[in-house]
PDB file of C-alpha atoms and ligand atoms in Angstrom:
ATOM      1  CA  UNK A   1       0.000   0.000   0.000  1.00  0.00           C
ATOM      2  CA  UNK A   2       1.262   3.395  -0.893  1.00  0.00           C
ATOM      3  CA  UNK A   3       2.103   5.678   1.987  1.00  0.00           C
ATOM      4  CA  UNK A   4       0.892   9.223   1.656  1.00  0.00           C
ATOM      5  CA  UNK A   5       2.869  10.318   4.660  1.00  0.00           C
ATOM      6  CA  UNK A   6       4.772  13.496   3.925  1.00  0.00           C
ATOM      7  CA  UNK A   7       8.407  13.131   4.940  1.00  0.00           C
ATOM      8  CA  UNK A   8       9.970  15.612   7.320  1.00  0.00           C
ATOM      9  CA  UNK A   9      11.793  18.408   5.537  1.00  0.00           C
ATOM     10  CA  UNK A  10       9.275  18.067   2.752  1.00  0.00           C
ATOM     11  CA  UNK A  11       9.859  21.708   1.882  1.00  0.00           C
ATOM     12  CA  UNK A  12      13.375  20.734   0.869  1.00  0.00           C
ATOM     13  CA  UNK A  13      12.611  17.427  -0.775  1.00  0.00           C
ATOM     14  CA  UNK A  14      11.825  18.893  -4.176  1.00  0.00           C
ATOM     15  CA  UNK A  15      15.247  20.493  -4.258  1.00  0.00           C
ATOM     16  CA  UNK A  16      17.238  17.334  -3.618  1.00  0.00           C
ATOM     17  CA  UNK A  17      19.671  17.087  -6.491  1.00  0.00           C
ATOM     18  CA  UNK A  18      23.278  16.585  -7.315  1.00  0.00           C
ATOM     19  CA  UNK A  19      24.317  20.152  -7.991  1.00  0.00           C
ATOM     20  CA  UNK A  20      27.852  20.732  -6.787  1.00  0.00           C
ATOM     21  CA  UNK A  21      28.789  24.053  -5.238  1.00  0.00           C
ATOM     22  CA  UNK A  22      32.261  25.391  -4.484  1.00  0.00           C
ATOM     23  CA  UNK A  23      32.375  27.633  -1.428  1.00  0.00           C
ATOM     24  CA  UNK A  24      35.366  29.966  -1.316  1.00  0.00           C
ATOM     25  CA  UNK A  25      35.564  31.683   2.058  1.00  0.00           C
ATOM     26  CA  UNK A  26      38.522  32.207   4.390  1.00  0.00           C
ATOM     27  CA  UNK A  27      36.504  32.832   7.553  1.00  0.00           C
ATOM     28  CA  UNK A  28      35.992  29.401   9.124  1.00  0.00           C
ATOM     29  CA  UNK A  29      32.755  30.194  10.942  1.00  0.00           C
ATOM     30  CA  UNK A  30      31.049  31.683   7.892  1.00  0.00           C
ATOM     31  CA  UNK A  31      32.317  28.888   5.622  1.00  0.00           C
ATOM     32  CA  UNK A  32      31.003  26.213   8.002  1.00  0.00           C
ATOM     33  CA  UNK A  33      27.615  27.900   8.207  1.00  0.00           C
ATOM     34  CA  UNK A  34      27.349  28.084   4.417  1.00  0.00           C
ATOM     35  CA  UNK A  35      28.381  24.432   4.077  1.00  0.00           C
ATOM     36  CA  UNK A  36      25.753  23.385   6.586  1.00  0.00           C
ATOM     37  CA  UNK A  37      23.002  25.458   5.002  1.00  0.00           C
ATOM     38  CA  UNK A  38      23.688  24.190   1.472  1.00  0.00           C
ATOM     39  CA  UNK A  39      24.152  20.567   2.518  1.00  0.00           C
ATOM     40  CA  UNK A  40      20.815  20.704   4.312  1.00  0.00           C
ATOM     41  CA  UNK A  41      19.282  21.666   0.988  1.00  0.00           C
ATOM     42  CA  UNK A  42      20.760  18.560  -0.612  1.00  0.00           C
ATOM     43  CA  UNK A  43      23.627  20.234  -2.448  1.00  0.00           C
ATOM     44  CA  UNK A  44      27.023  18.644  -2.680  1.00  0.00           C
ATOM     45  CA  UNK A  45      29.686  21.110  -1.555  1.00  0.00           C
ATOM     46  CA  UNK A  46      33.420  21.556  -1.799  1.00  0.00           C
ATOM     47  CA  UNK A  47      35.387  24.230   0.019  1.00  0.00           C
ATOM     48  CA  UNK A  48      38.435  26.407  -0.469  1.00  0.00           C
ATOM     49  CA  UNK A  49      39.807  28.761   2.174  1.00  0.00           C
ATOM     50  CA  UNK A  50      42.060  30.831  -0.058  1.00  0.00           C
ATOM     51  CA  UNK A  51      42.098  32.139  -3.583  1.00  0.00           C
ATOM     52  CA  UNK A  52      44.892  29.953  -4.875  1.00  0.00           C
ATOM     53  CA  UNK A  53      43.221  26.707  -3.791  1.00  0.00           C
ATOM     54  CA  UNK A  54      39.961  27.920  -5.294  1.00  0.00           C
ATOM     55  CA  UNK A  55      41.602  28.662  -8.630  1.00  0.00           C
ATOM     56  CA  UNK A  56      43.278  25.246  -8.689  1.00  0.00           C
ATOM     57  CA  UNK A  57      39.978  23.508  -8.005  1.00  0.00           C
ATOM     58  CA  UNK A  58      38.221  25.535 -10.672  1.00  0.00           C
ATOM     59  CA  UNK A  59      40.964  25.030 -13.251  1.00  0.00           C
ATOM     60  CA  UNK A  60      40.921  21.272 -12.611  1.00  0.00           C
ATOM     61  CA  UNK A  61      37.155  21.310 -12.858  1.00  0.00           C
ATOM     62  CA  UNK A  62      37.369  22.980 -16.258  1.00  0.00           C
ATOM     63  CA  UNK A  63      39.653  20.360 -17.685  1.00  0.00           C
ATOM     64  CA  UNK A  64      38.329  17.428 -15.652  1.00  0.00           C
ATOM     65  CA  UNK A  65      35.343  15.171 -15.901  1.00  0.00           C
ATOM     66  CA  UNK A  66      31.877  15.908 -14.615  1.00  0.00           C
ATOM     67  CA  UNK A  67      32.597  14.502 -11.153  1.00  0.00           C
ATOM     68  CA  UNK A  68      35.136  17.288 -10.647  1.00  0.00           C
ATOM     69  CA  UNK A  69      33.001  20.039 -12.067  1.00  0.00           C
ATOM     70  CA  UNK A  70      31.002  22.647 -10.206  1.00  0.00           C
ATOM     71  CA  UNK A  71      27.594  24.119 -10.967  1.00  0.00           C
ATOM     72  CA  UNK A  72      28.039  27.265  -8.892  1.00  0.00           C
ATOM     73  CA  UNK A  73      30.705  29.182  -6.974  1.00  0.00           C
ATOM     74  CA  UNK A  74      30.026  31.107  -3.772  1.00  0.00           C
ATOM     75  CA  UNK A  75      32.995  33.442  -3.798  1.00  0.00           C
ATOM     76  CA  UNK A  76      34.174  35.714  -1.013  1.00  0.00           C
ATOM     77  CA  UNK A  77      35.801  38.931  -2.172  1.00  0.00           C
ATOM     78  CA  UNK A  78      38.583  39.432   0.376  1.00  0.00           C
ATOM     79  CA  UNK A  79      40.671  36.267   0.225  1.00  0.00           C
ATOM     80  CA  UNK A  80      44.267  35.356   1.009  1.00  0.00           C
ATOM     81  CA  UNK A  81      46.547  34.617  -1.973  1.00  0.00           C
ATOM     82  CA  UNK A  82      44.238  35.677  -4.790  1.00  0.00           C
ATOM     83  CA  UNK A  83      41.508  38.315  -4.474  1.00  0.00           C
ATOM     84  CA  UNK A  84      37.942  37.268  -5.295  1.00  0.00           C
ATOM     85  CA  UNK A  85      37.669  39.906  -8.023  1.00  0.00           C
ATOM     86  CA  UNK A  86      40.782  38.525  -9.729  1.00  0.00           C
ATOM     87  CA  UNK A  87      39.400  34.978  -9.592  1.00  0.00           C
ATOM     88  CA  UNK A  88      36.191  36.175 -11.153  1.00  0.00           C
ATOM     89  CA  UNK A  89      38.016  38.169 -13.849  1.00  0.00           C
ATOM     90  CA  UNK A  90      40.285  35.258 -14.720  1.00  0.00           C
ATOM     91  CA  UNK A  91      37.451  32.750 -15.001  1.00  0.00           C
ATOM     92  CA  UNK A  92      35.491  35.011 -17.318  1.00  0.00           C
ATOM     93  CA  UNK A  93      38.593  35.837 -19.329  1.00  0.00           C
ATOM     94  CA  UNK A  94      39.083  32.117 -19.853  1.00  0.00           C
ATOM     95  CA  UNK A  95      35.491  31.838 -21.030  1.00  0.00           C
ATOM     96  CA  UNK A  96      34.317  30.005 -17.921  1.00  0.00           C
ATOM     97  CA  UNK A  97      30.695  31.005 -17.381  1.00  0.00           C
ATOM     98  CA  UNK A  98      29.988  29.111 -14.169  1.00  0.00           C
ATOM     99  CA  UNK A  99      27.458  31.080 -12.076  1.00  0.00           C
ATOM    100  CA  UNK A 100      29.201  33.111  -9.365  1.00  0.00           C
ATOM    101  CA  UNK A 101      27.565  34.469  -6.216  1.00  0.00           C
ATOM    102  CA  UNK A 102      29.969  37.007  -4.765  1.00  0.00           C
ATOM    103  CA  UNK A 103      30.136  37.653  -1.017  1.00  0.00           C
ATOM    104  CA  UNK A 104      31.528  40.820   0.462  1.00  0.00           C
ATOM    105  CA  UNK A 105      31.637  42.887   3.598  1.00  0.00           C
ATOM    106  CA  UNK A 106      31.662  45.917   1.318  1.00  0.00           C
ATOM    107  CA  UNK A 107      28.222  47.335   0.828  1.00  0.00           C
ATOM    108  CA  UNK A 108      28.899  50.349  -1.339  1.00  0.00           C
ATOM    109  CA  UNK A 109      27.253  50.603  -4.731  1.00  0.00           C
ATOM    110  CA  UNK A 110      30.674  50.918  -6.377  1.00  0.00           C
ATOM    111  CA  UNK A 111      31.804  47.587  -4.959  1.00  0.00           C
ATOM    112  CA  UNK A 112      28.606  45.837  -5.948  1.00  0.00           C
ATOM    113  CA  UNK A 113      28.805  47.237  -9.473  1.00  0.00           C
ATOM    114  CA  UNK A 114      32.472  46.302  -9.762  1.00  0.00           C
ATOM    115  CA  UNK A 115      31.718  42.748  -8.648  1.00  0.00           C
ATOM    116  CA  UNK A 116      28.993  42.416 -11.232  1.00  0.00           C
ATOM    117  CA  UNK A 117      31.091  44.051 -13.939  1.00  0.00           C
ATOM    118  CA  UNK A 118      33.926  41.579 -13.564  1.00  0.00           C
ATOM    119  CA  UNK A 119      31.466  38.789 -14.150  1.00  0.00           C
ATOM    120  CA  UNK A 120      29.702  37.855 -10.913  1.00  0.00           C
ATOM    121  CA  UNK A 121      26.082  36.863 -11.469  1.00  0.00           C
ATOM    122  CA  UNK A 122      24.852  37.990  -8.082  1.00  0.00           C
ATOM    123  CA  UNK A 123      26.219  39.802  -5.037  1.00  0.00           C
ATOM    124  CA  UNK A 124      25.438  39.370  -1.363  1.00  0.00           C
ATOM    125  CA  UNK A 125      26.643  41.764   1.333  1.00  0.00           C
ATOM    126  CA  UNK A 126      27.740  40.488   4.754  1.00  0.00           C
ATOM    127  CA  UNK A 127      26.095  39.940   7.116  1.00  0.00           C
ATOM    128  CA  UNK A 128      23.443  37.939   5.266  1.00  0.00           C
ATOM    129  CA  UNK A 129      20.966  35.287   6.297  1.00  0.00           C
ATOM    130  CA  UNK A 130      21.585  31.711   5.263  1.00  0.00           C
ATOM    131  CA  UNK A 131      18.027  31.572   3.943  1.00  0.00           C
ATOM    132  CA  UNK A 132      18.805  34.386   1.533  1.00  0.00           C
ATOM    133  CA  UNK A 133      22.069  32.767   0.464  1.00  0.00           C
ATOM    134  CA  UNK A 134      20.314  29.467  -0.219  1.00  0.00           C
ATOM    135  CA  UNK A 135      17.529  31.229  -2.125  1.00  0.00           C
ATOM    136  CA  UNK A 136      20.025  33.072  -4.311  1.00  0.00           C
ATOM    137  CA  UNK A 137      22.029  29.899  -4.986  1.00  0.00           C
ATOM    138  CA  UNK A 138      18.832  28.140  -5.948  1.00  0.00           C
ATOM    139  CA  UNK A 139      17.834  30.967  -8.283  1.00  0.00           C
ATOM    140  CA  UNK A 140      21.230  30.958 -10.023  1.00  0.00           C
ATOM    141  CA  UNK A 141      21.153  27.192 -10.456  1.00  0.00           C
ATOM    142  CA  UNK A 142      17.615  27.409 -11.808  1.00  0.00           C
ATOM    143  CA  UNK A 143      18.712  29.995 -14.357  1.00  0.00           C
ATOM    144  CA  UNK A 144      21.556  27.746 -15.349  1.00  0.00           C
ATOM    145  CA  UNK A 145      19.360  24.685 -15.694  1.00  0.00           C
ATOM    146  CA  UNK A 146      16.969  26.606 -17.923  1.00  0.00           C
ATOM    147  CA  UNK A 147      19.857  27.405 -20.193  1.00  0.00           C
ATOM    148  CA  UNK A 148      20.193  31.113 -19.482  1.00  0.00           C
ATOM    149  CA  UNK A 149      23.868  30.637 -18.771  1.00  0.00           C
ATOM    150  CA  UNK A 150      24.756  27.998 -21.316  1.00  0.00           C
ATOM    151  CA  UNK A 151      27.870  28.218 -23.440  1.00  0.00           C
ATOM    152  CA  UNK A 152      25.734  28.849 -26.488  1.00  0.00           C
ATOM    153  CA  UNK A 153      24.567  32.131 -24.989  1.00  0.00           C
ATOM    154  CA  UNK A 154      28.097  33.530 -24.970  1.00  0.00           C
ATOM    155  CA  UNK A 155      29.983  34.532 -28.074  1.00  0.00           C
ATOM    156  CA  UNK A 156      33.599  35.525 -27.888  1.00  0.00           C
ATOM    157  CA  UNK A 157      35.789  37.581 -30.173  1.00  0.00           C
ATOM    158  CA  UNK A 158      39.290  38.271 -28.833  1.00  0.00           C
ATOM    159  CA  UNK A 159      38.630  39.877 -25.432  1.00  0.00           C
ATOM    160  CA  UNK A 160      35.032  40.756 -26.186  1.00  0.00           C
ATOM    161  CA  UNK A 161      32.248  38.580 -24.761  1.00  0.00           C
ATOM    162  CA  UNK A 162      28.699  38.927 -26.021  1.00  0.00           C
ATOM    163  CA  UNK A 163      26.122  37.478 -23.618  1.00  0.00           C
ATOM    164  CA  UNK A 164      23.232  37.025 -25.980  1.00  0.00           C
ATOM    165  CA  UNK A 165      20.651  35.918 -23.396  1.00  0.00           C
ATOM    166  CA  UNK A 166      21.308  38.915 -21.198  1.00  0.00           C
ATOM    167  CA  UNK A 167      22.023  41.342 -24.040  1.00  0.00           C
ATOM    168  CA  UNK A 168      25.259  42.609 -22.544  1.00  0.00           C
ATOM    169  CA  UNK A 169      28.825  42.890 -23.698  1.00  0.00           C
ATOM    170  CA  UNK A 170      31.943  42.518 -21.563  1.00  0.00           C
ATOM    171  CA  UNK A 171      35.058  44.104 -23.000  1.00  0.00           C
ATOM    172  CA  UNK A 172      38.538  43.502 -21.614  1.00  0.00           C
ATOM    173  CA  UNK A 173      37.103  41.682 -18.596  1.00  0.00           C
ATOM    174  CA  UNK A 174      35.561  44.710 -16.981  1.00  0.00           C
ATOM    175  CA  UNK A 175      33.473  46.976 -19.136  1.00  0.00           C
ATOM    176  CA  UNK A 176      29.814  46.175 -19.299  1.00  0.00           C
ATOM    177  CA  UNK A 177      27.377  47.640 -21.769  1.00  0.00           C
ATOM    178  CA  UNK A 178      23.704  46.862 -21.904  1.00  0.00           C
ATOM    179  CA  UNK A 179      22.363  46.449 -25.390  1.00  0.00           C
ATOM    180  CA  UNK A 180      18.825  47.351 -26.437  1.00  0.00           C
ATOM    181  CA  UNK A 181      16.346  44.636 -25.523  1.00  0.00           C
ATOM    182  CA  UNK A 182      15.456  44.159 -29.143  1.00  0.00           C
ATOM    183  CA  UNK A 183      19.092  43.701 -30.114  1.00  0.00           C
ATOM    184  CA  UNK A 184      19.297  40.878 -32.616  1.00  0.00           C
ATOM    185  CA  UNK A 185      22.027  38.561 -31.286  1.00  0.00           C
TER     186      UNK A 185
HETATM  187 CA1  LIG B 201      37.274  37.129   3.521  1.00  0.00          CA
END
């Protein structure tokens, strides 16, 4: 006989999946909290506590098989070894379009804009709630799964990237220009 009993944590059950998230954060307490929150949602997580380790993991993921790959990066800005902005810039320069949620203690508009201009997909200012972080991760992964961030939506010519889905152009890793909505990509 079929059981109609609703399992505990039923609110999370629909989000159980195998998405793999890399968390790059040098503050142990914050990193542990993020790990816990995302694992509770059913995500598989990997961690890096400095920029160099993060870059190595991401570079290996690019050239490795699917079991080494990541679906999303939660990336702190102020990191030892390599700054979060430089990681973001380098990944985009290399044509890596993995969704990036940038974390920062800096709340100024300039910092947020800079983070987004170097290629972050979303930006969260510390302190933030774990619920909001999880919701934003989920939204980015949903966008990705619907194909908004697929390779086919990015065209590259030298150091110019045309993001056709979002109608924006990134030039020399930092400049961002919004194209008219009716732009024919
Ligand atoms: Ca930090």
